[in-house]
């Protein structure tokens, strides 16, 4: 975690098992975690309260991860996005979504990599958000 500063994380995944496991791993190291099971629920959460980091599945019901990223309002600053997928993120995908994704993770994500990535994203969010 980023020092003694609370980091709020939104975890979004269409697979309930992955969603709950990811949230539990992040809670175990002290992050404040909110869960959403699809893209529409993610946008509702983001519109209700600020998050520092969003761990976002690419393939989900209702809205996929790319649609969520494109739909987020720039004000207030949106959360730092960590995109996760069991599928490869080819260069066309990365160019298509632009620079709004902090890091791409390949599922299944090892717990240590998840924790380190969310920590780095949280630090980045604090640095650019004040």
PDB file of N, CA, C and O in Angstrom, residues 13-79:
ATOM      1  N   UNK A  13     -15.249  -7.095 -12.293  1.00  0.00           N
ATOM      2  CA  UNK A  13     -15.039  -8.333 -13.036  1.00  0.00           C
ATOM      3  C   UNK A  13     -16.369  -9.053 -13.190  1.00  0.00           C
ATOM      4  O   UNK A  13     -17.142  -9.135 -12.233  1.00  0.00           O
ATOM      5  N   UNK A  14     -16.641  -9.556 -14.375  1.00  0.00           N
ATOM      6  CA  UNK A  14     -17.869 -10.290 -14.640  1.00  0.00           C
ATOM      7  C   UNK A  14     -17.895 -11.673 -14.028  1.00  0.00           C
ATOM      8  O   UNK A  14     -18.955 -12.265 -13.861  1.00  0.00           O
ATOM      9  N   UNK A  15     -16.743 -12.207 -13.657  1.00  0.00           N
ATOM     10  CA  UNK A  15     -16.646 -13.514 -13.011  1.00  0.00           C
ATOM     11  C   UNK A  15     -16.642 -13.287 -11.502  1.00  0.00           C
ATOM     12  O   UNK A  15     -15.685 -12.734 -10.951  1.00  0.00           O
ATOM     13  N   UNK A  16     -17.700 -13.734 -10.829  1.00  0.00           N
ATOM     14  CA  UNK A  16     -17.848 -13.471  -9.395  1.00  0.00           C
ATOM     15  C   UNK A  16     -16.685 -14.045  -8.587  1.00  0.00           C
ATOM     16  O   UNK A  16     -16.205 -13.406  -7.650  1.00  0.00           O
ATOM     17  N   UNK A  17     -16.210 -15.223  -8.942  1.00  0.00           N
ATOM     18  CA  UNK A  17     -15.099 -15.829  -8.218  1.00  0.00           C
ATOM     19  C   UNK A  17     -13.836 -14.987  -8.310  1.00  0.00           C
ATOM     20  O   UNK A  17     -13.153 -14.754  -7.304  1.00  0.00           O
ATOM     21  N   UNK A  18     -13.520 -14.511  -9.510  1.00  0.00           N
ATOM     22  CA  UNK A  18     -12.342 -13.661  -9.692  1.00  0.00           C
ATOM     23  C   UNK A  18     -12.543 -12.330  -8.981  1.00  0.00           C
ATOM     24  O   UNK A  18     -11.629 -11.816  -8.330  1.00  0.00           O
ATOM     25  N   UNK A  19     -13.734 -11.783  -9.082  1.00  0.00           N
ATOM     26  CA  UNK A  19     -14.056 -10.517  -8.417  1.00  0.00           C
ATOM     27  C   UNK A  19     -13.818 -10.621  -6.914  1.00  0.00           C
ATOM     28  O   UNK A  19     -13.118  -9.796  -6.323  1.00  0.00           O
ATOM     29  N   UNK A  20     -14.383 -11.638  -6.295  1.00  0.00           N
ATOM     30  CA  UNK A  20     -14.257 -11.799  -4.840  1.00  0.00           C
ATOM     31  C   UNK A  20     -12.827 -12.092  -4.420  1.00  0.00           C
ATOM     32  O   UNK A  20     -12.354 -11.575  -3.407  1.00  0.00           O
ATOM     33  N   UNK A  21     -12.114 -12.906  -5.193  1.00  0.00           N
ATOM     34  CA  UNK A  21     -10.722 -13.230  -4.864  1.00  0.00           C
ATOM     35  C   UNK A  21      -9.831 -11.998  -4.983  1.00  0.00           C
ATOM     36  O   UNK A  21      -9.021 -11.716  -4.094  1.00  0.00           O
ATOM     37  N   UNK A  22      -9.992 -11.246  -6.069  1.00  0.00           N
ATOM     38  CA  UNK A  22      -9.198 -10.034  -6.264  1.00  0.00           C
ATOM     39  C   UNK A  22      -9.447  -9.045  -5.134  1.00  0.00           C
ATOM     40  O   UNK A  22      -8.513  -8.483  -4.554  1.00  0.00           O
ATOM     41  N   UNK A  23     -10.725  -8.845  -4.801  1.00  0.00           N
ATOM     42  CA  UNK A  23     -11.078  -7.913  -3.718  1.00  0.00           C
ATOM     43  C   UNK A  23     -10.486  -8.380  -2.388  1.00  0.00           C
ATOM     44  O   UNK A  23      -9.953  -7.568  -1.623  1.00  0.00           O
ATOM     45  N   UNK A  24     -10.560  -9.671  -2.105  1.00  0.00           N
ATOM     46  CA  UNK A  24     -10.031 -10.203  -0.847  1.00  0.00           C
ATOM     47  C   UNK A  24      -8.516 -10.017  -0.753  1.00  0.00           C
ATOM     48  O   UNK A  24      -7.992  -9.657   0.303  1.00  0.00           O
ATOM     49  N   UNK A  25      -7.810 -10.249  -1.855  1.00  0.00           N
ATOM     50  CA  UNK A  25      -6.354 -10.059  -1.862  1.00  0.00           C
ATOM     51  C   UNK A  25      -6.012  -8.606  -1.546  1.00  0.00           C
ATOM     52  O   UNK A  25      -5.140  -8.325  -0.717  1.00  0.00           O
ATOM     53  N   UNK A  26      -6.704  -7.680  -2.185  1.00  0.00           N
ATOM     54  CA  UNK A  26      -6.408  -6.259  -1.971  1.00  0.00           C
ATOM     55  C   UNK A  26      -6.807  -5.797  -0.574  1.00  0.00           C
ATOM     56  O   UNK A  26      -6.096  -5.008   0.045  1.00  0.00           O
ATOM     57  N   UNK A  27      -7.914  -6.305  -0.062  1.00  0.00           N
ATOM     58  CA  UNK A  27      -8.313  -5.962   1.315  1.00  0.00           C
ATOM     59  C   UNK A  27      -7.302  -6.497   2.327  1.00  0.00           C
ATOM     60  O   UNK A  27      -7.055  -5.858   3.349  1.00  0.00           O
ATOM     61  N   UNK A  28      -6.720  -7.660   2.031  1.00  0.00           N
ATOM     62  CA  UNK A  28      -5.790  -8.286   2.979  1.00  0.00           C
ATOM     63  C   UNK A  28      -4.540  -7.449   3.220  1.00  0.00           C
ATOM     64  O   UNK A  28      -3.867  -7.623   4.235  1.00  0.00           O
ATOM     65  N   UNK A  29      -4.235  -6.533   2.290  1.00  0.00           N
ATOM     66  CA  UNK A  29      -3.072  -5.666   2.473  1.00  0.00           C
ATOM     67  C   UNK A  29      -3.482  -4.232   2.801  1.00  0.00           C
ATOM     68  O   UNK A  29      -2.655  -3.322   2.768  1.00  0.00           O
ATOM     69  N   UNK A  30      -4.759  -4.024   3.096  1.00  0.00           N
ATOM     70  CA  UNK A  30      -5.195  -2.741   3.626  1.00  0.00           C
ATOM     71  C   UNK A  30      -5.896  -1.782   2.683  1.00  0.00           C
ATOM     72  O   UNK A  30      -6.216  -0.664   3.082  1.00  0.00           O
ATOM     73  N   UNK A  31      -6.155  -2.184   1.459  1.00  0.00           N
ATOM     74  CA  UNK A  31      -6.868  -1.297   0.550  1.00  0.00           C
ATOM     75  C   UNK A  31      -8.351  -1.268   0.887  1.00  0.00           C
ATOM     76  O   UNK A  31      -8.923  -2.263   1.338  1.00  0.00           O
ATOM     77  N   UNK A  32      -8.979  -0.133   0.653  1.00  0.00           N
ATOM     78  CA  UNK A  32     -10.429  -0.010   0.742  1.00  0.00           C
ATOM     79  C   UNK A  32     -10.966  -0.403  -0.624  1.00  0.00           C
ATOM     80  O   UNK A  32     -10.635   0.226  -1.628  1.00  0.00           O
ATOM     81  N   UNK A  33     -11.795  -1.455  -0.666  1.00  0.00           N
ATOM     82  CA  UNK A  33     -12.211  -2.032  -1.942  1.00  0.00           C
ATOM     83  C   UNK A  33     -13.729  -2.015  -2.085  1.00  0.00           C
ATOM     84  O   UNK A  33     -14.455  -2.375  -1.160  1.00  0.00           O
ATOM     85  N   UNK A  34     -14.179  -1.616  -3.260  1.00  0.00           N
ATOM     86  CA  UNK A  34     -15.582  -1.719  -3.667  1.00  0.00           C
ATOM     87  C   UNK A  34     -15.616  -2.656  -4.865  1.00  0.00           C
ATOM     88  O   UNK A  34     -14.706  -2.646  -5.690  1.00  0.00           O
ATOM     89  N   UNK A  35     -16.669  -3.459  -4.961  1.00  0.00           N
ATOM     90  CA  UNK A  35     -16.786  -4.435  -6.042  1.00  0.00           C
ATOM     91  C   UNK A  35     -17.941  -4.092  -6.976  1.00  0.00           C
ATOM     92  O   UNK A  35     -18.970  -3.590  -6.524  1.00  0.00           O
ATOM     93  N   UNK A  36     -17.767  -4.390  -8.266  1.00  0.00           N
ATOM     94  CA  UNK A  36     -18.824  -4.264  -9.264  1.00  0.00           C
ATOM     95  C   UNK A  36     -18.709  -5.438 -10.226  1.00  0.00           C
ATOM     96  O   UNK A  36     -17.601  -5.834 -10.586  1.00  0.00           O
ATOM     97  N   UNK A  37     -19.865  -5.974 -10.650  1.00  0.00           N
ATOM     98  CA  UNK A  37     -19.857  -7.170 -11.489  1.00  0.00           C
ATOM     99  C   UNK A  37     -19.985  -6.912 -12.983  1.00  0.00           C
ATOM    100  O   UNK A  37     -19.933  -7.850 -13.769  1.00  0.00           O
ATOM    101  N   UNK A  38     -20.167  -5.665 -13.373  1.00  0.00           N
ATOM    102  CA  UNK A  38     -20.244  -5.366 -14.800  1.00  0.00           C
ATOM    103  C   UNK A  38     -19.898  -3.901 -15.039  1.00  0.00           C
ATOM    104  O   UNK A  38     -19.746  -3.123 -14.091  1.00  0.00           O
ATOM    105  N   UNK A  39     -19.791  -3.540 -16.310  1.00  0.00           N
ATOM    106  CA  UNK A  39     -19.391  -2.188 -16.660  1.00  0.00           C
ATOM    107  C   UNK A  39     -20.374  -1.112 -16.239  1.00  0.00           C
ATOM    108  O   UNK A  39     -19.972  -0.027 -15.816  1.00  0.00           O
ATOM    109  N   UNK A  40     -21.661  -1.391 -16.342  1.00  0.00           N
ATOM    110  CA  UNK A  40     -22.660  -0.399 -15.916  1.00  0.00           C
ATOM    111  C   UNK A  40     -22.566  -0.128 -14.424  1.00  0.00           C
ATOM    112  O   UNK A  40     -22.624   1.018 -13.985  1.00  0.00           O
ATOM    113  N   UNK A  41     -22.419  -1.189 -13.632  1.00  0.00           N
ATOM    114  CA  UNK A  41     -22.279  -1.026 -12.181  1.00  0.00           C
ATOM    115  C   UNK A  41     -21.000  -0.264 -11.854  1.00  0.00           C
ATOM    116  O   UNK A  41     -20.971   0.550 -10.921  1.00  0.00           O
ATOM    117  N   UNK A  42     -19.944  -0.496 -12.624  1.00  0.00           N
ATOM    118  CA  UNK A  42     -18.684   0.219 -12.406  1.00  0.00           C
ATOM    119  C   UNK A  42     -18.870   1.725 -12.605  1.00  0.00           C
ATOM    120  O   UNK A  42     -18.428   2.525 -11.776  1.00  0.00           O
ATOM    121  N   UNK A  43     -19.540   2.106 -13.689  1.00  0.00           N
ATOM    122  CA  UNK A  43     -19.762   3.525 -13.941  1.00  0.00           C
ATOM    123  C   UNK A  43     -20.634   4.154 -12.860  1.00  0.00           C
ATOM    124  O   UNK A  43     -20.400   5.298 -12.456  1.00  0.00           O
ATOM    125  N   UNK A  44     -21.631   3.427 -12.372  1.00  0.00           N
ATOM    126  CA  UNK A  44     -22.461   3.932 -11.277  1.00  0.00           C
ATOM    127  C   UNK A  44     -21.607   4.202 -10.046  1.00  0.00           C
ATOM    128  O   UNK A  44     -21.745   5.246  -9.396  1.00  0.00           O
ATOM    129  N   UNK A  45     -20.727   3.275  -9.709  1.00  0.00           N
ATOM    130  CA  UNK A  45     -19.840   3.446  -8.547  1.00  0.00           C
ATOM    131  C   UNK A  45     -18.922   4.653  -8.745  1.00  0.00           C
ATOM    132  O   UNK A  45     -18.745   5.471  -7.847  1.00  0.00           O
ATOM    133  N   UNK A  46     -18.325   4.759  -9.934  1.00  0.00           N
ATOM    134  CA  UNK A  46     -17.393   5.853 -10.222  1.00  0.00           C
ATOM    135  C   UNK A  46     -18.102   7.200 -10.152  1.00  0.00           C
ATOM    136  O   UNK A  46     -17.520   8.191  -9.711  1.00  0.00           O
ATOM    137  N   UNK A  47     -19.353   7.239 -10.568  1.00  0.00           N
ATOM    138  CA  UNK A  47     -20.117   8.489 -10.527  1.00  0.00           C
ATOM    139  C   UNK A  47     -20.570   8.851  -9.117  1.00  0.00           C
ATOM    140  O   UNK A  47     -20.899  10.000  -8.855  1.00  0.00           O
ATOM    141  N   UNK A  48     -20.592   7.875  -8.192  1.00  0.00           N
ATOM    142  CA  UNK A  48     -21.044   8.123  -6.830  1.00  0.00           C
ATOM    143  C   UNK A  48     -19.932   8.564  -5.903  1.00  0.00           C
ATOM    144  O   UNK A  48     -20.170   9.325  -4.964  1.00  0.00           O
ATOM    145  N   UNK A  49     -18.714   8.043  -6.106  1.00  0.00           N
ATOM    146  CA  UNK A  49     -17.612   8.401  -5.215  1.00  0.00           C
ATOM    147  C   UNK A  49     -16.281   8.268  -5.935  1.00  0.00           C
ATOM    148  O   UNK A  49     -16.175   7.534  -6.918  1.00  0.00           O
ATOM    149  N   UNK A  50     -15.271   8.965  -5.439  1.00  0.00           N
ATOM    150  CA  UNK A  50     -13.968   8.907  -6.116  1.00  0.00           C
ATOM    151  C   UNK A  50     -13.201   7.631  -5.754  1.00  0.00           C
ATOM    152  O   UNK A  50     -13.264   7.148  -4.623  1.00  0.00           O
ATOM    153  N   UNK A  51     -12.508   7.108  -6.722  1.00  0.00           N
ATOM    154  CA  UNK A  51     -11.608   5.971  -6.531  1.00  0.00           C
ATOM    155  C   UNK A  51     -10.235   6.367  -7.023  1.00  0.00           C
ATOM    156  O   UNK A  51     -10.108   7.112  -7.996  1.00  0.00           O
ATOM    157  N   UNK A  52      -9.213   5.854  -6.363  1.00  0.00           N
ATOM    158  CA  UNK A  52      -7.845   6.099  -6.805  1.00  0.00           C
ATOM    159  C   UNK A  52      -7.477   5.181  -7.961  1.00  0.00           C
ATOM    160  O   UNK A  52      -6.821   5.590  -8.917  1.00  0.00           O
ATOM    161  N   UNK A  53      -7.907   3.907  -7.852  1.00  0.00           N
ATOM    162  CA  UNK A  53      -7.525   2.873  -8.807  1.00  0.00           C
ATOM    163  C   UNK A  53      -8.754   2.049  -9.161  1.00  0.00           C
ATOM    164  O   UNK A  53      -9.596   1.786  -8.302  1.00  0.00           O
ATOM    165  N   UNK A  54      -8.821   1.624 -10.413  1.00  0.00           N
ATOM    166  CA  UNK A  54      -9.860   0.695 -10.847  1.00  0.00           C
ATOM    167  C   UNK A  54      -9.187  -0.484 -11.522  1.00  0.00           C
ATOM    168  O   UNK A  54      -8.481  -0.313 -12.518  1.00  0.00           O
ATOM    169  N   UNK A  55      -9.370  -1.680 -10.954  1.00  0.00           N
ATOM    170  CA  UNK A  55      -8.894  -2.916 -11.570  1.00  0.00           C
ATOM    171  C   UNK A  55     -10.063  -3.409 -12.410  1.00  0.00           C
ATOM    172  O   UNK A  55     -11.100  -3.805 -11.875  1.00  0.00           O
ATOM    173  N   UNK A  56      -9.919  -3.360 -13.714  1.00  0.00           N
ATOM    174  CA  UNK A  56     -11.037  -3.498 -14.634  1.00  0.00           C
ATOM    175  C   UNK A  56     -10.849  -4.660 -15.595  1.00  0.00           C
ATOM    176  O   UNK A  56      -9.866  -4.708 -16.335  1.00  0.00           O
ATOM    177  N   UNK A  57     -11.804  -5.585 -15.581  1.00  0.00           N
ATOM    178  CA  UNK A  57     -11.824  -6.689 -16.535  1.00  0.00           C
ATOM    179  C   UNK A  57     -12.188  -6.134 -17.903  1.00  0.00           C
ATOM    180  O   UNK A  57     -12.993  -5.203 -18.003  1.00  0.00           O
ATOM    181  N   UNK A  58     -11.623  -6.672 -18.955  1.00  0.00           N
ATOM    182  CA  UNK A  58     -11.946  -6.196 -20.299  1.00  0.00           C
ATOM    183  C   UNK A  58     -13.257  -6.794 -20.801  1.00  0.00           C
ATOM    184  O   UNK A  58     -14.086  -6.093 -21.357  1.00  0.00           O
ATOM    185  N   UNK A  59     -13.474  -8.076 -20.612  1.00  0.00           N
ATOM    186  CA  UNK A  59     -14.661  -8.737 -21.162  1.00  0.00           C
ATOM    187  C   UNK A  59     -15.676  -8.979 -20.053  1.00  0.00           C
ATOM    188  O   UNK A  59     -15.485  -9.844 -19.195  1.00  0.00           O
ATOM    189  N   UNK A  60     -16.759  -8.181 -20.106  1.00  0.00           N
ATOM    190  CA  UNK A  60     -17.806  -8.241 -19.078  1.00  0.00           C
ATOM    191  C   UNK A  60     -19.164  -8.041 -19.723  1.00  0.00           C
ATOM    192  O   UNK A  60     -19.251  -7.517 -20.824  1.00  0.00           O
ATOM    193  N   UNK A  61     -20.222  -8.387 -18.981  1.00  0.00           N
ATOM    194  CA  UNK A  61     -21.565  -8.097 -19.481  1.00  0.00           C
ATOM    195  C   UNK A  61     -21.870  -6.605 -19.430  1.00  0.00           C
ATOM    196  O   UNK A  61     -21.218  -5.851 -18.716  1.00  0.00           O
ATOM    197  N   UNK A  62     -22.861  -6.218 -20.179  1.00  0.00           N
ATOM    198  CA  UNK A  62     -23.410  -4.857 -20.249  1.00  0.00           C
ATOM    199  C   UNK A  62     -22.455  -3.881 -20.914  1.00  0.00           C
ATOM    200  O   UNK A  62     -22.741  -3.399 -21.991  1.00  0.00           O
ATOM    201  N   UNK A  63     -21.352  -3.540 -20.285  1.00  0.00           N
ATOM    202  CA  UNK A  63     -20.316  -2.710 -20.904  1.00  0.00           C
ATOM    203  C   UNK A  63     -18.974  -3.378 -20.669  1.00  0.00           C
ATOM    204  O   UNK A  63     -18.683  -3.801 -19.556  1.00  0.00           O
ATOM    205  N   UNK A  64     -18.132  -3.466 -21.718  1.00  0.00           N
ATOM    206  CA  UNK A  64     -16.811  -4.053 -21.495  1.00  0.00           C
ATOM    207  C   UNK A  64     -15.863  -3.001 -20.930  1.00  0.00           C
ATOM    208  O   UNK A  64     -16.217  -1.832 -20.786  1.00  0.00           O
ATOM    209  N   UNK A  65     -14.663  -3.415 -20.597  1.00  0.00           N
ATOM    210  CA  UNK A  65     -13.702  -2.513 -19.983  1.00  0.00           C
ATOM    211  C   UNK A  65     -13.360  -1.307 -20.840  1.00  0.00           C
ATOM    212  O   UNK A  65     -13.244  -0.180 -20.341  1.00  0.00           O
ATOM    213  N   UNK A  66     -13.208  -1.523 -22.137  1.00  0.00           N
ATOM    214  CA  UNK A  66     -12.906  -0.423 -23.035  1.00  0.00           C
ATOM    215  C   UNK A  66     -14.029   0.614 -23.019  1.00  0.00           C
ATOM    216  O   UNK A  66     -13.777   1.824 -22.966  1.00  0.00           O
ATOM    217  N   UNK A  67     -15.272   0.153 -23.041  1.00  0.00           N
ATOM    218  CA  UNK A  67     -16.412   1.066 -23.015  1.00  0.00           C
ATOM    219  C   UNK A  67     -16.467   1.847 -21.700  1.00  0.00           C
ATOM    220  O   UNK A  67     -16.809   3.031 -21.688  1.00  0.00           O
ATOM    221  N   UNK A  68     -16.120   1.182 -20.607  1.00  0.00           N
ATOM    222  CA  UNK A  68     -16.091   1.871 -19.313  1.00  0.00           C
ATOM    223  C   UNK A  68     -15.054   2.985 -19.340  1.00  0.00           C
ATOM    224  O   UNK A  68     -15.330   4.123 -18.954  1.00  0.00           O
ATOM    225  N   UNK A  69     -13.867   2.676 -19.815  1.00  0.00           N
ATOM    226  CA  UNK A  69     -12.785   3.675 -19.862  1.00  0.00           C
ATOM    227  C   UNK A  69     -13.193   4.863 -20.731  1.00  0.00           C
ATOM    228  O   UNK A  69     -13.011   6.014 -20.344  1.00  0.00           O
ATOM    229  N   UNK A  70     -13.785   4.594 -21.873  1.00  0.00           N
ATOM    230  CA  UNK A  70     -14.181   5.671 -22.792  1.00  0.00           C
ATOM    231  C   UNK A  70     -15.337   6.505 -22.251  1.00  0.00           C
ATOM    232  O   UNK A  70     -15.484   7.666 -22.615  1.00  0.00           O
ATOM    233  N   UNK A  71     -16.178   5.919 -21.402  1.00  0.00           N
ATOM    234  CA  UNK A  71     -17.370   6.604 -20.903  1.00  0.00           C
ATOM    235  C   UNK A  71     -17.093   7.442 -19.659  1.00  0.00           C
ATOM    236  O   UNK A  71     -17.841   8.364 -19.363  1.00  0.00           O
ATOM    237  N   UNK A  72     -16.024   7.142 -18.944  1.00  0.00           N
ATOM    238  CA  UNK A  72     -15.720   7.872 -17.715  1.00  0.00           C
ATOM    239  C   UNK A  72     -15.513   9.356 -18.002  1.00  0.00           C
ATOM    240  O   UNK A  72     -14.843   9.717 -18.970  1.00  0.00           O
ATOM    241  N   UNK A  73     -16.097  10.179 -17.168  1.00  0.00           N
ATOM    242  CA  UNK A  73     -15.925  11.623 -17.294  1.00  0.00           C
ATOM    243  C   UNK A  73     -14.524  12.008 -16.813  1.00  0.00           C
ATOM    244  O   UNK A  73     -14.032  11.461 -15.833  1.00  0.00           O
ATOM    245  N   UNK A  74     -13.887  12.965 -17.470  1.00  0.00           N
ATOM    246  CA  UNK A  74     -12.562  13.383 -17.037  1.00  0.00           C
ATOM    247  C   UNK A  74     -12.573  14.222 -15.762  1.00  0.00           C
ATOM    248  O   UNK A  74     -11.546  14.404 -15.137  1.00  0.00           O
ATOM    249  N   UNK A  75     -13.717  14.737 -15.368  1.00  0.00           N
ATOM    250  CA  UNK A  75     -13.826  15.549 -14.148  1.00  0.00           C
ATOM    251  C   UNK A  75     -14.847  14.941 -13.208  1.00  0.00           C
ATOM    252  O   UNK A  75     -15.964  14.656 -13.647  1.00  0.00           O
ATOM    253  N   UNK A  76     -14.555  14.763 -11.947  1.00  0.00           N
ATOM    254  CA  UNK A  76     -13.221  14.875 -11.370  1.00  0.00           C
ATOM    255  C   UNK A  76     -12.311  13.816 -11.976  1.00  0.00           C
ATOM    256  O   UNK A  76     -12.805  12.920 -12.654  1.00  0.00           O
ATOM    257  N   UNK A  77     -11.020  13.895 -11.718  1.00  0.00           N
ATOM    258  CA  UNK A  77     -10.130  12.910 -12.347  1.00  0.00           C
ATOM    259  C   UNK A  77     -10.629  11.488 -12.106  1.00  0.00           C
ATOM    260  O   UNK A  77     -10.955  11.125 -10.986  1.00  0.00           O
ATOM    261  N   UNK A  78     -10.712  10.703 -13.190  1.00  0.00           N
ATOM    262  CA  UNK A  78     -11.137   9.314 -13.047  1.00  0.00           C
ATOM    263  C   UNK A  78     -10.047   8.488 -12.355  1.00  0.00           C
ATOM    264  O   UNK A  78      -8.900   8.937 -12.252  1.00  0.00           O
ATOM    265  N   UNK A  79     -10.398   7.287 -11.899  1.00  0.00           N
ATOM    266  CA  UNK A  79      -9.377   6.450 -11.268  1.00  0.00           C
ATOM    267  C   UNK A  79      -8.311   6.014 -12.274  1.00  0.00           C
ATOM    268  O   UNK A  79      -8.557   5.989 -13.480  1.00  0.00           O
TER     269      UNK A  79
END
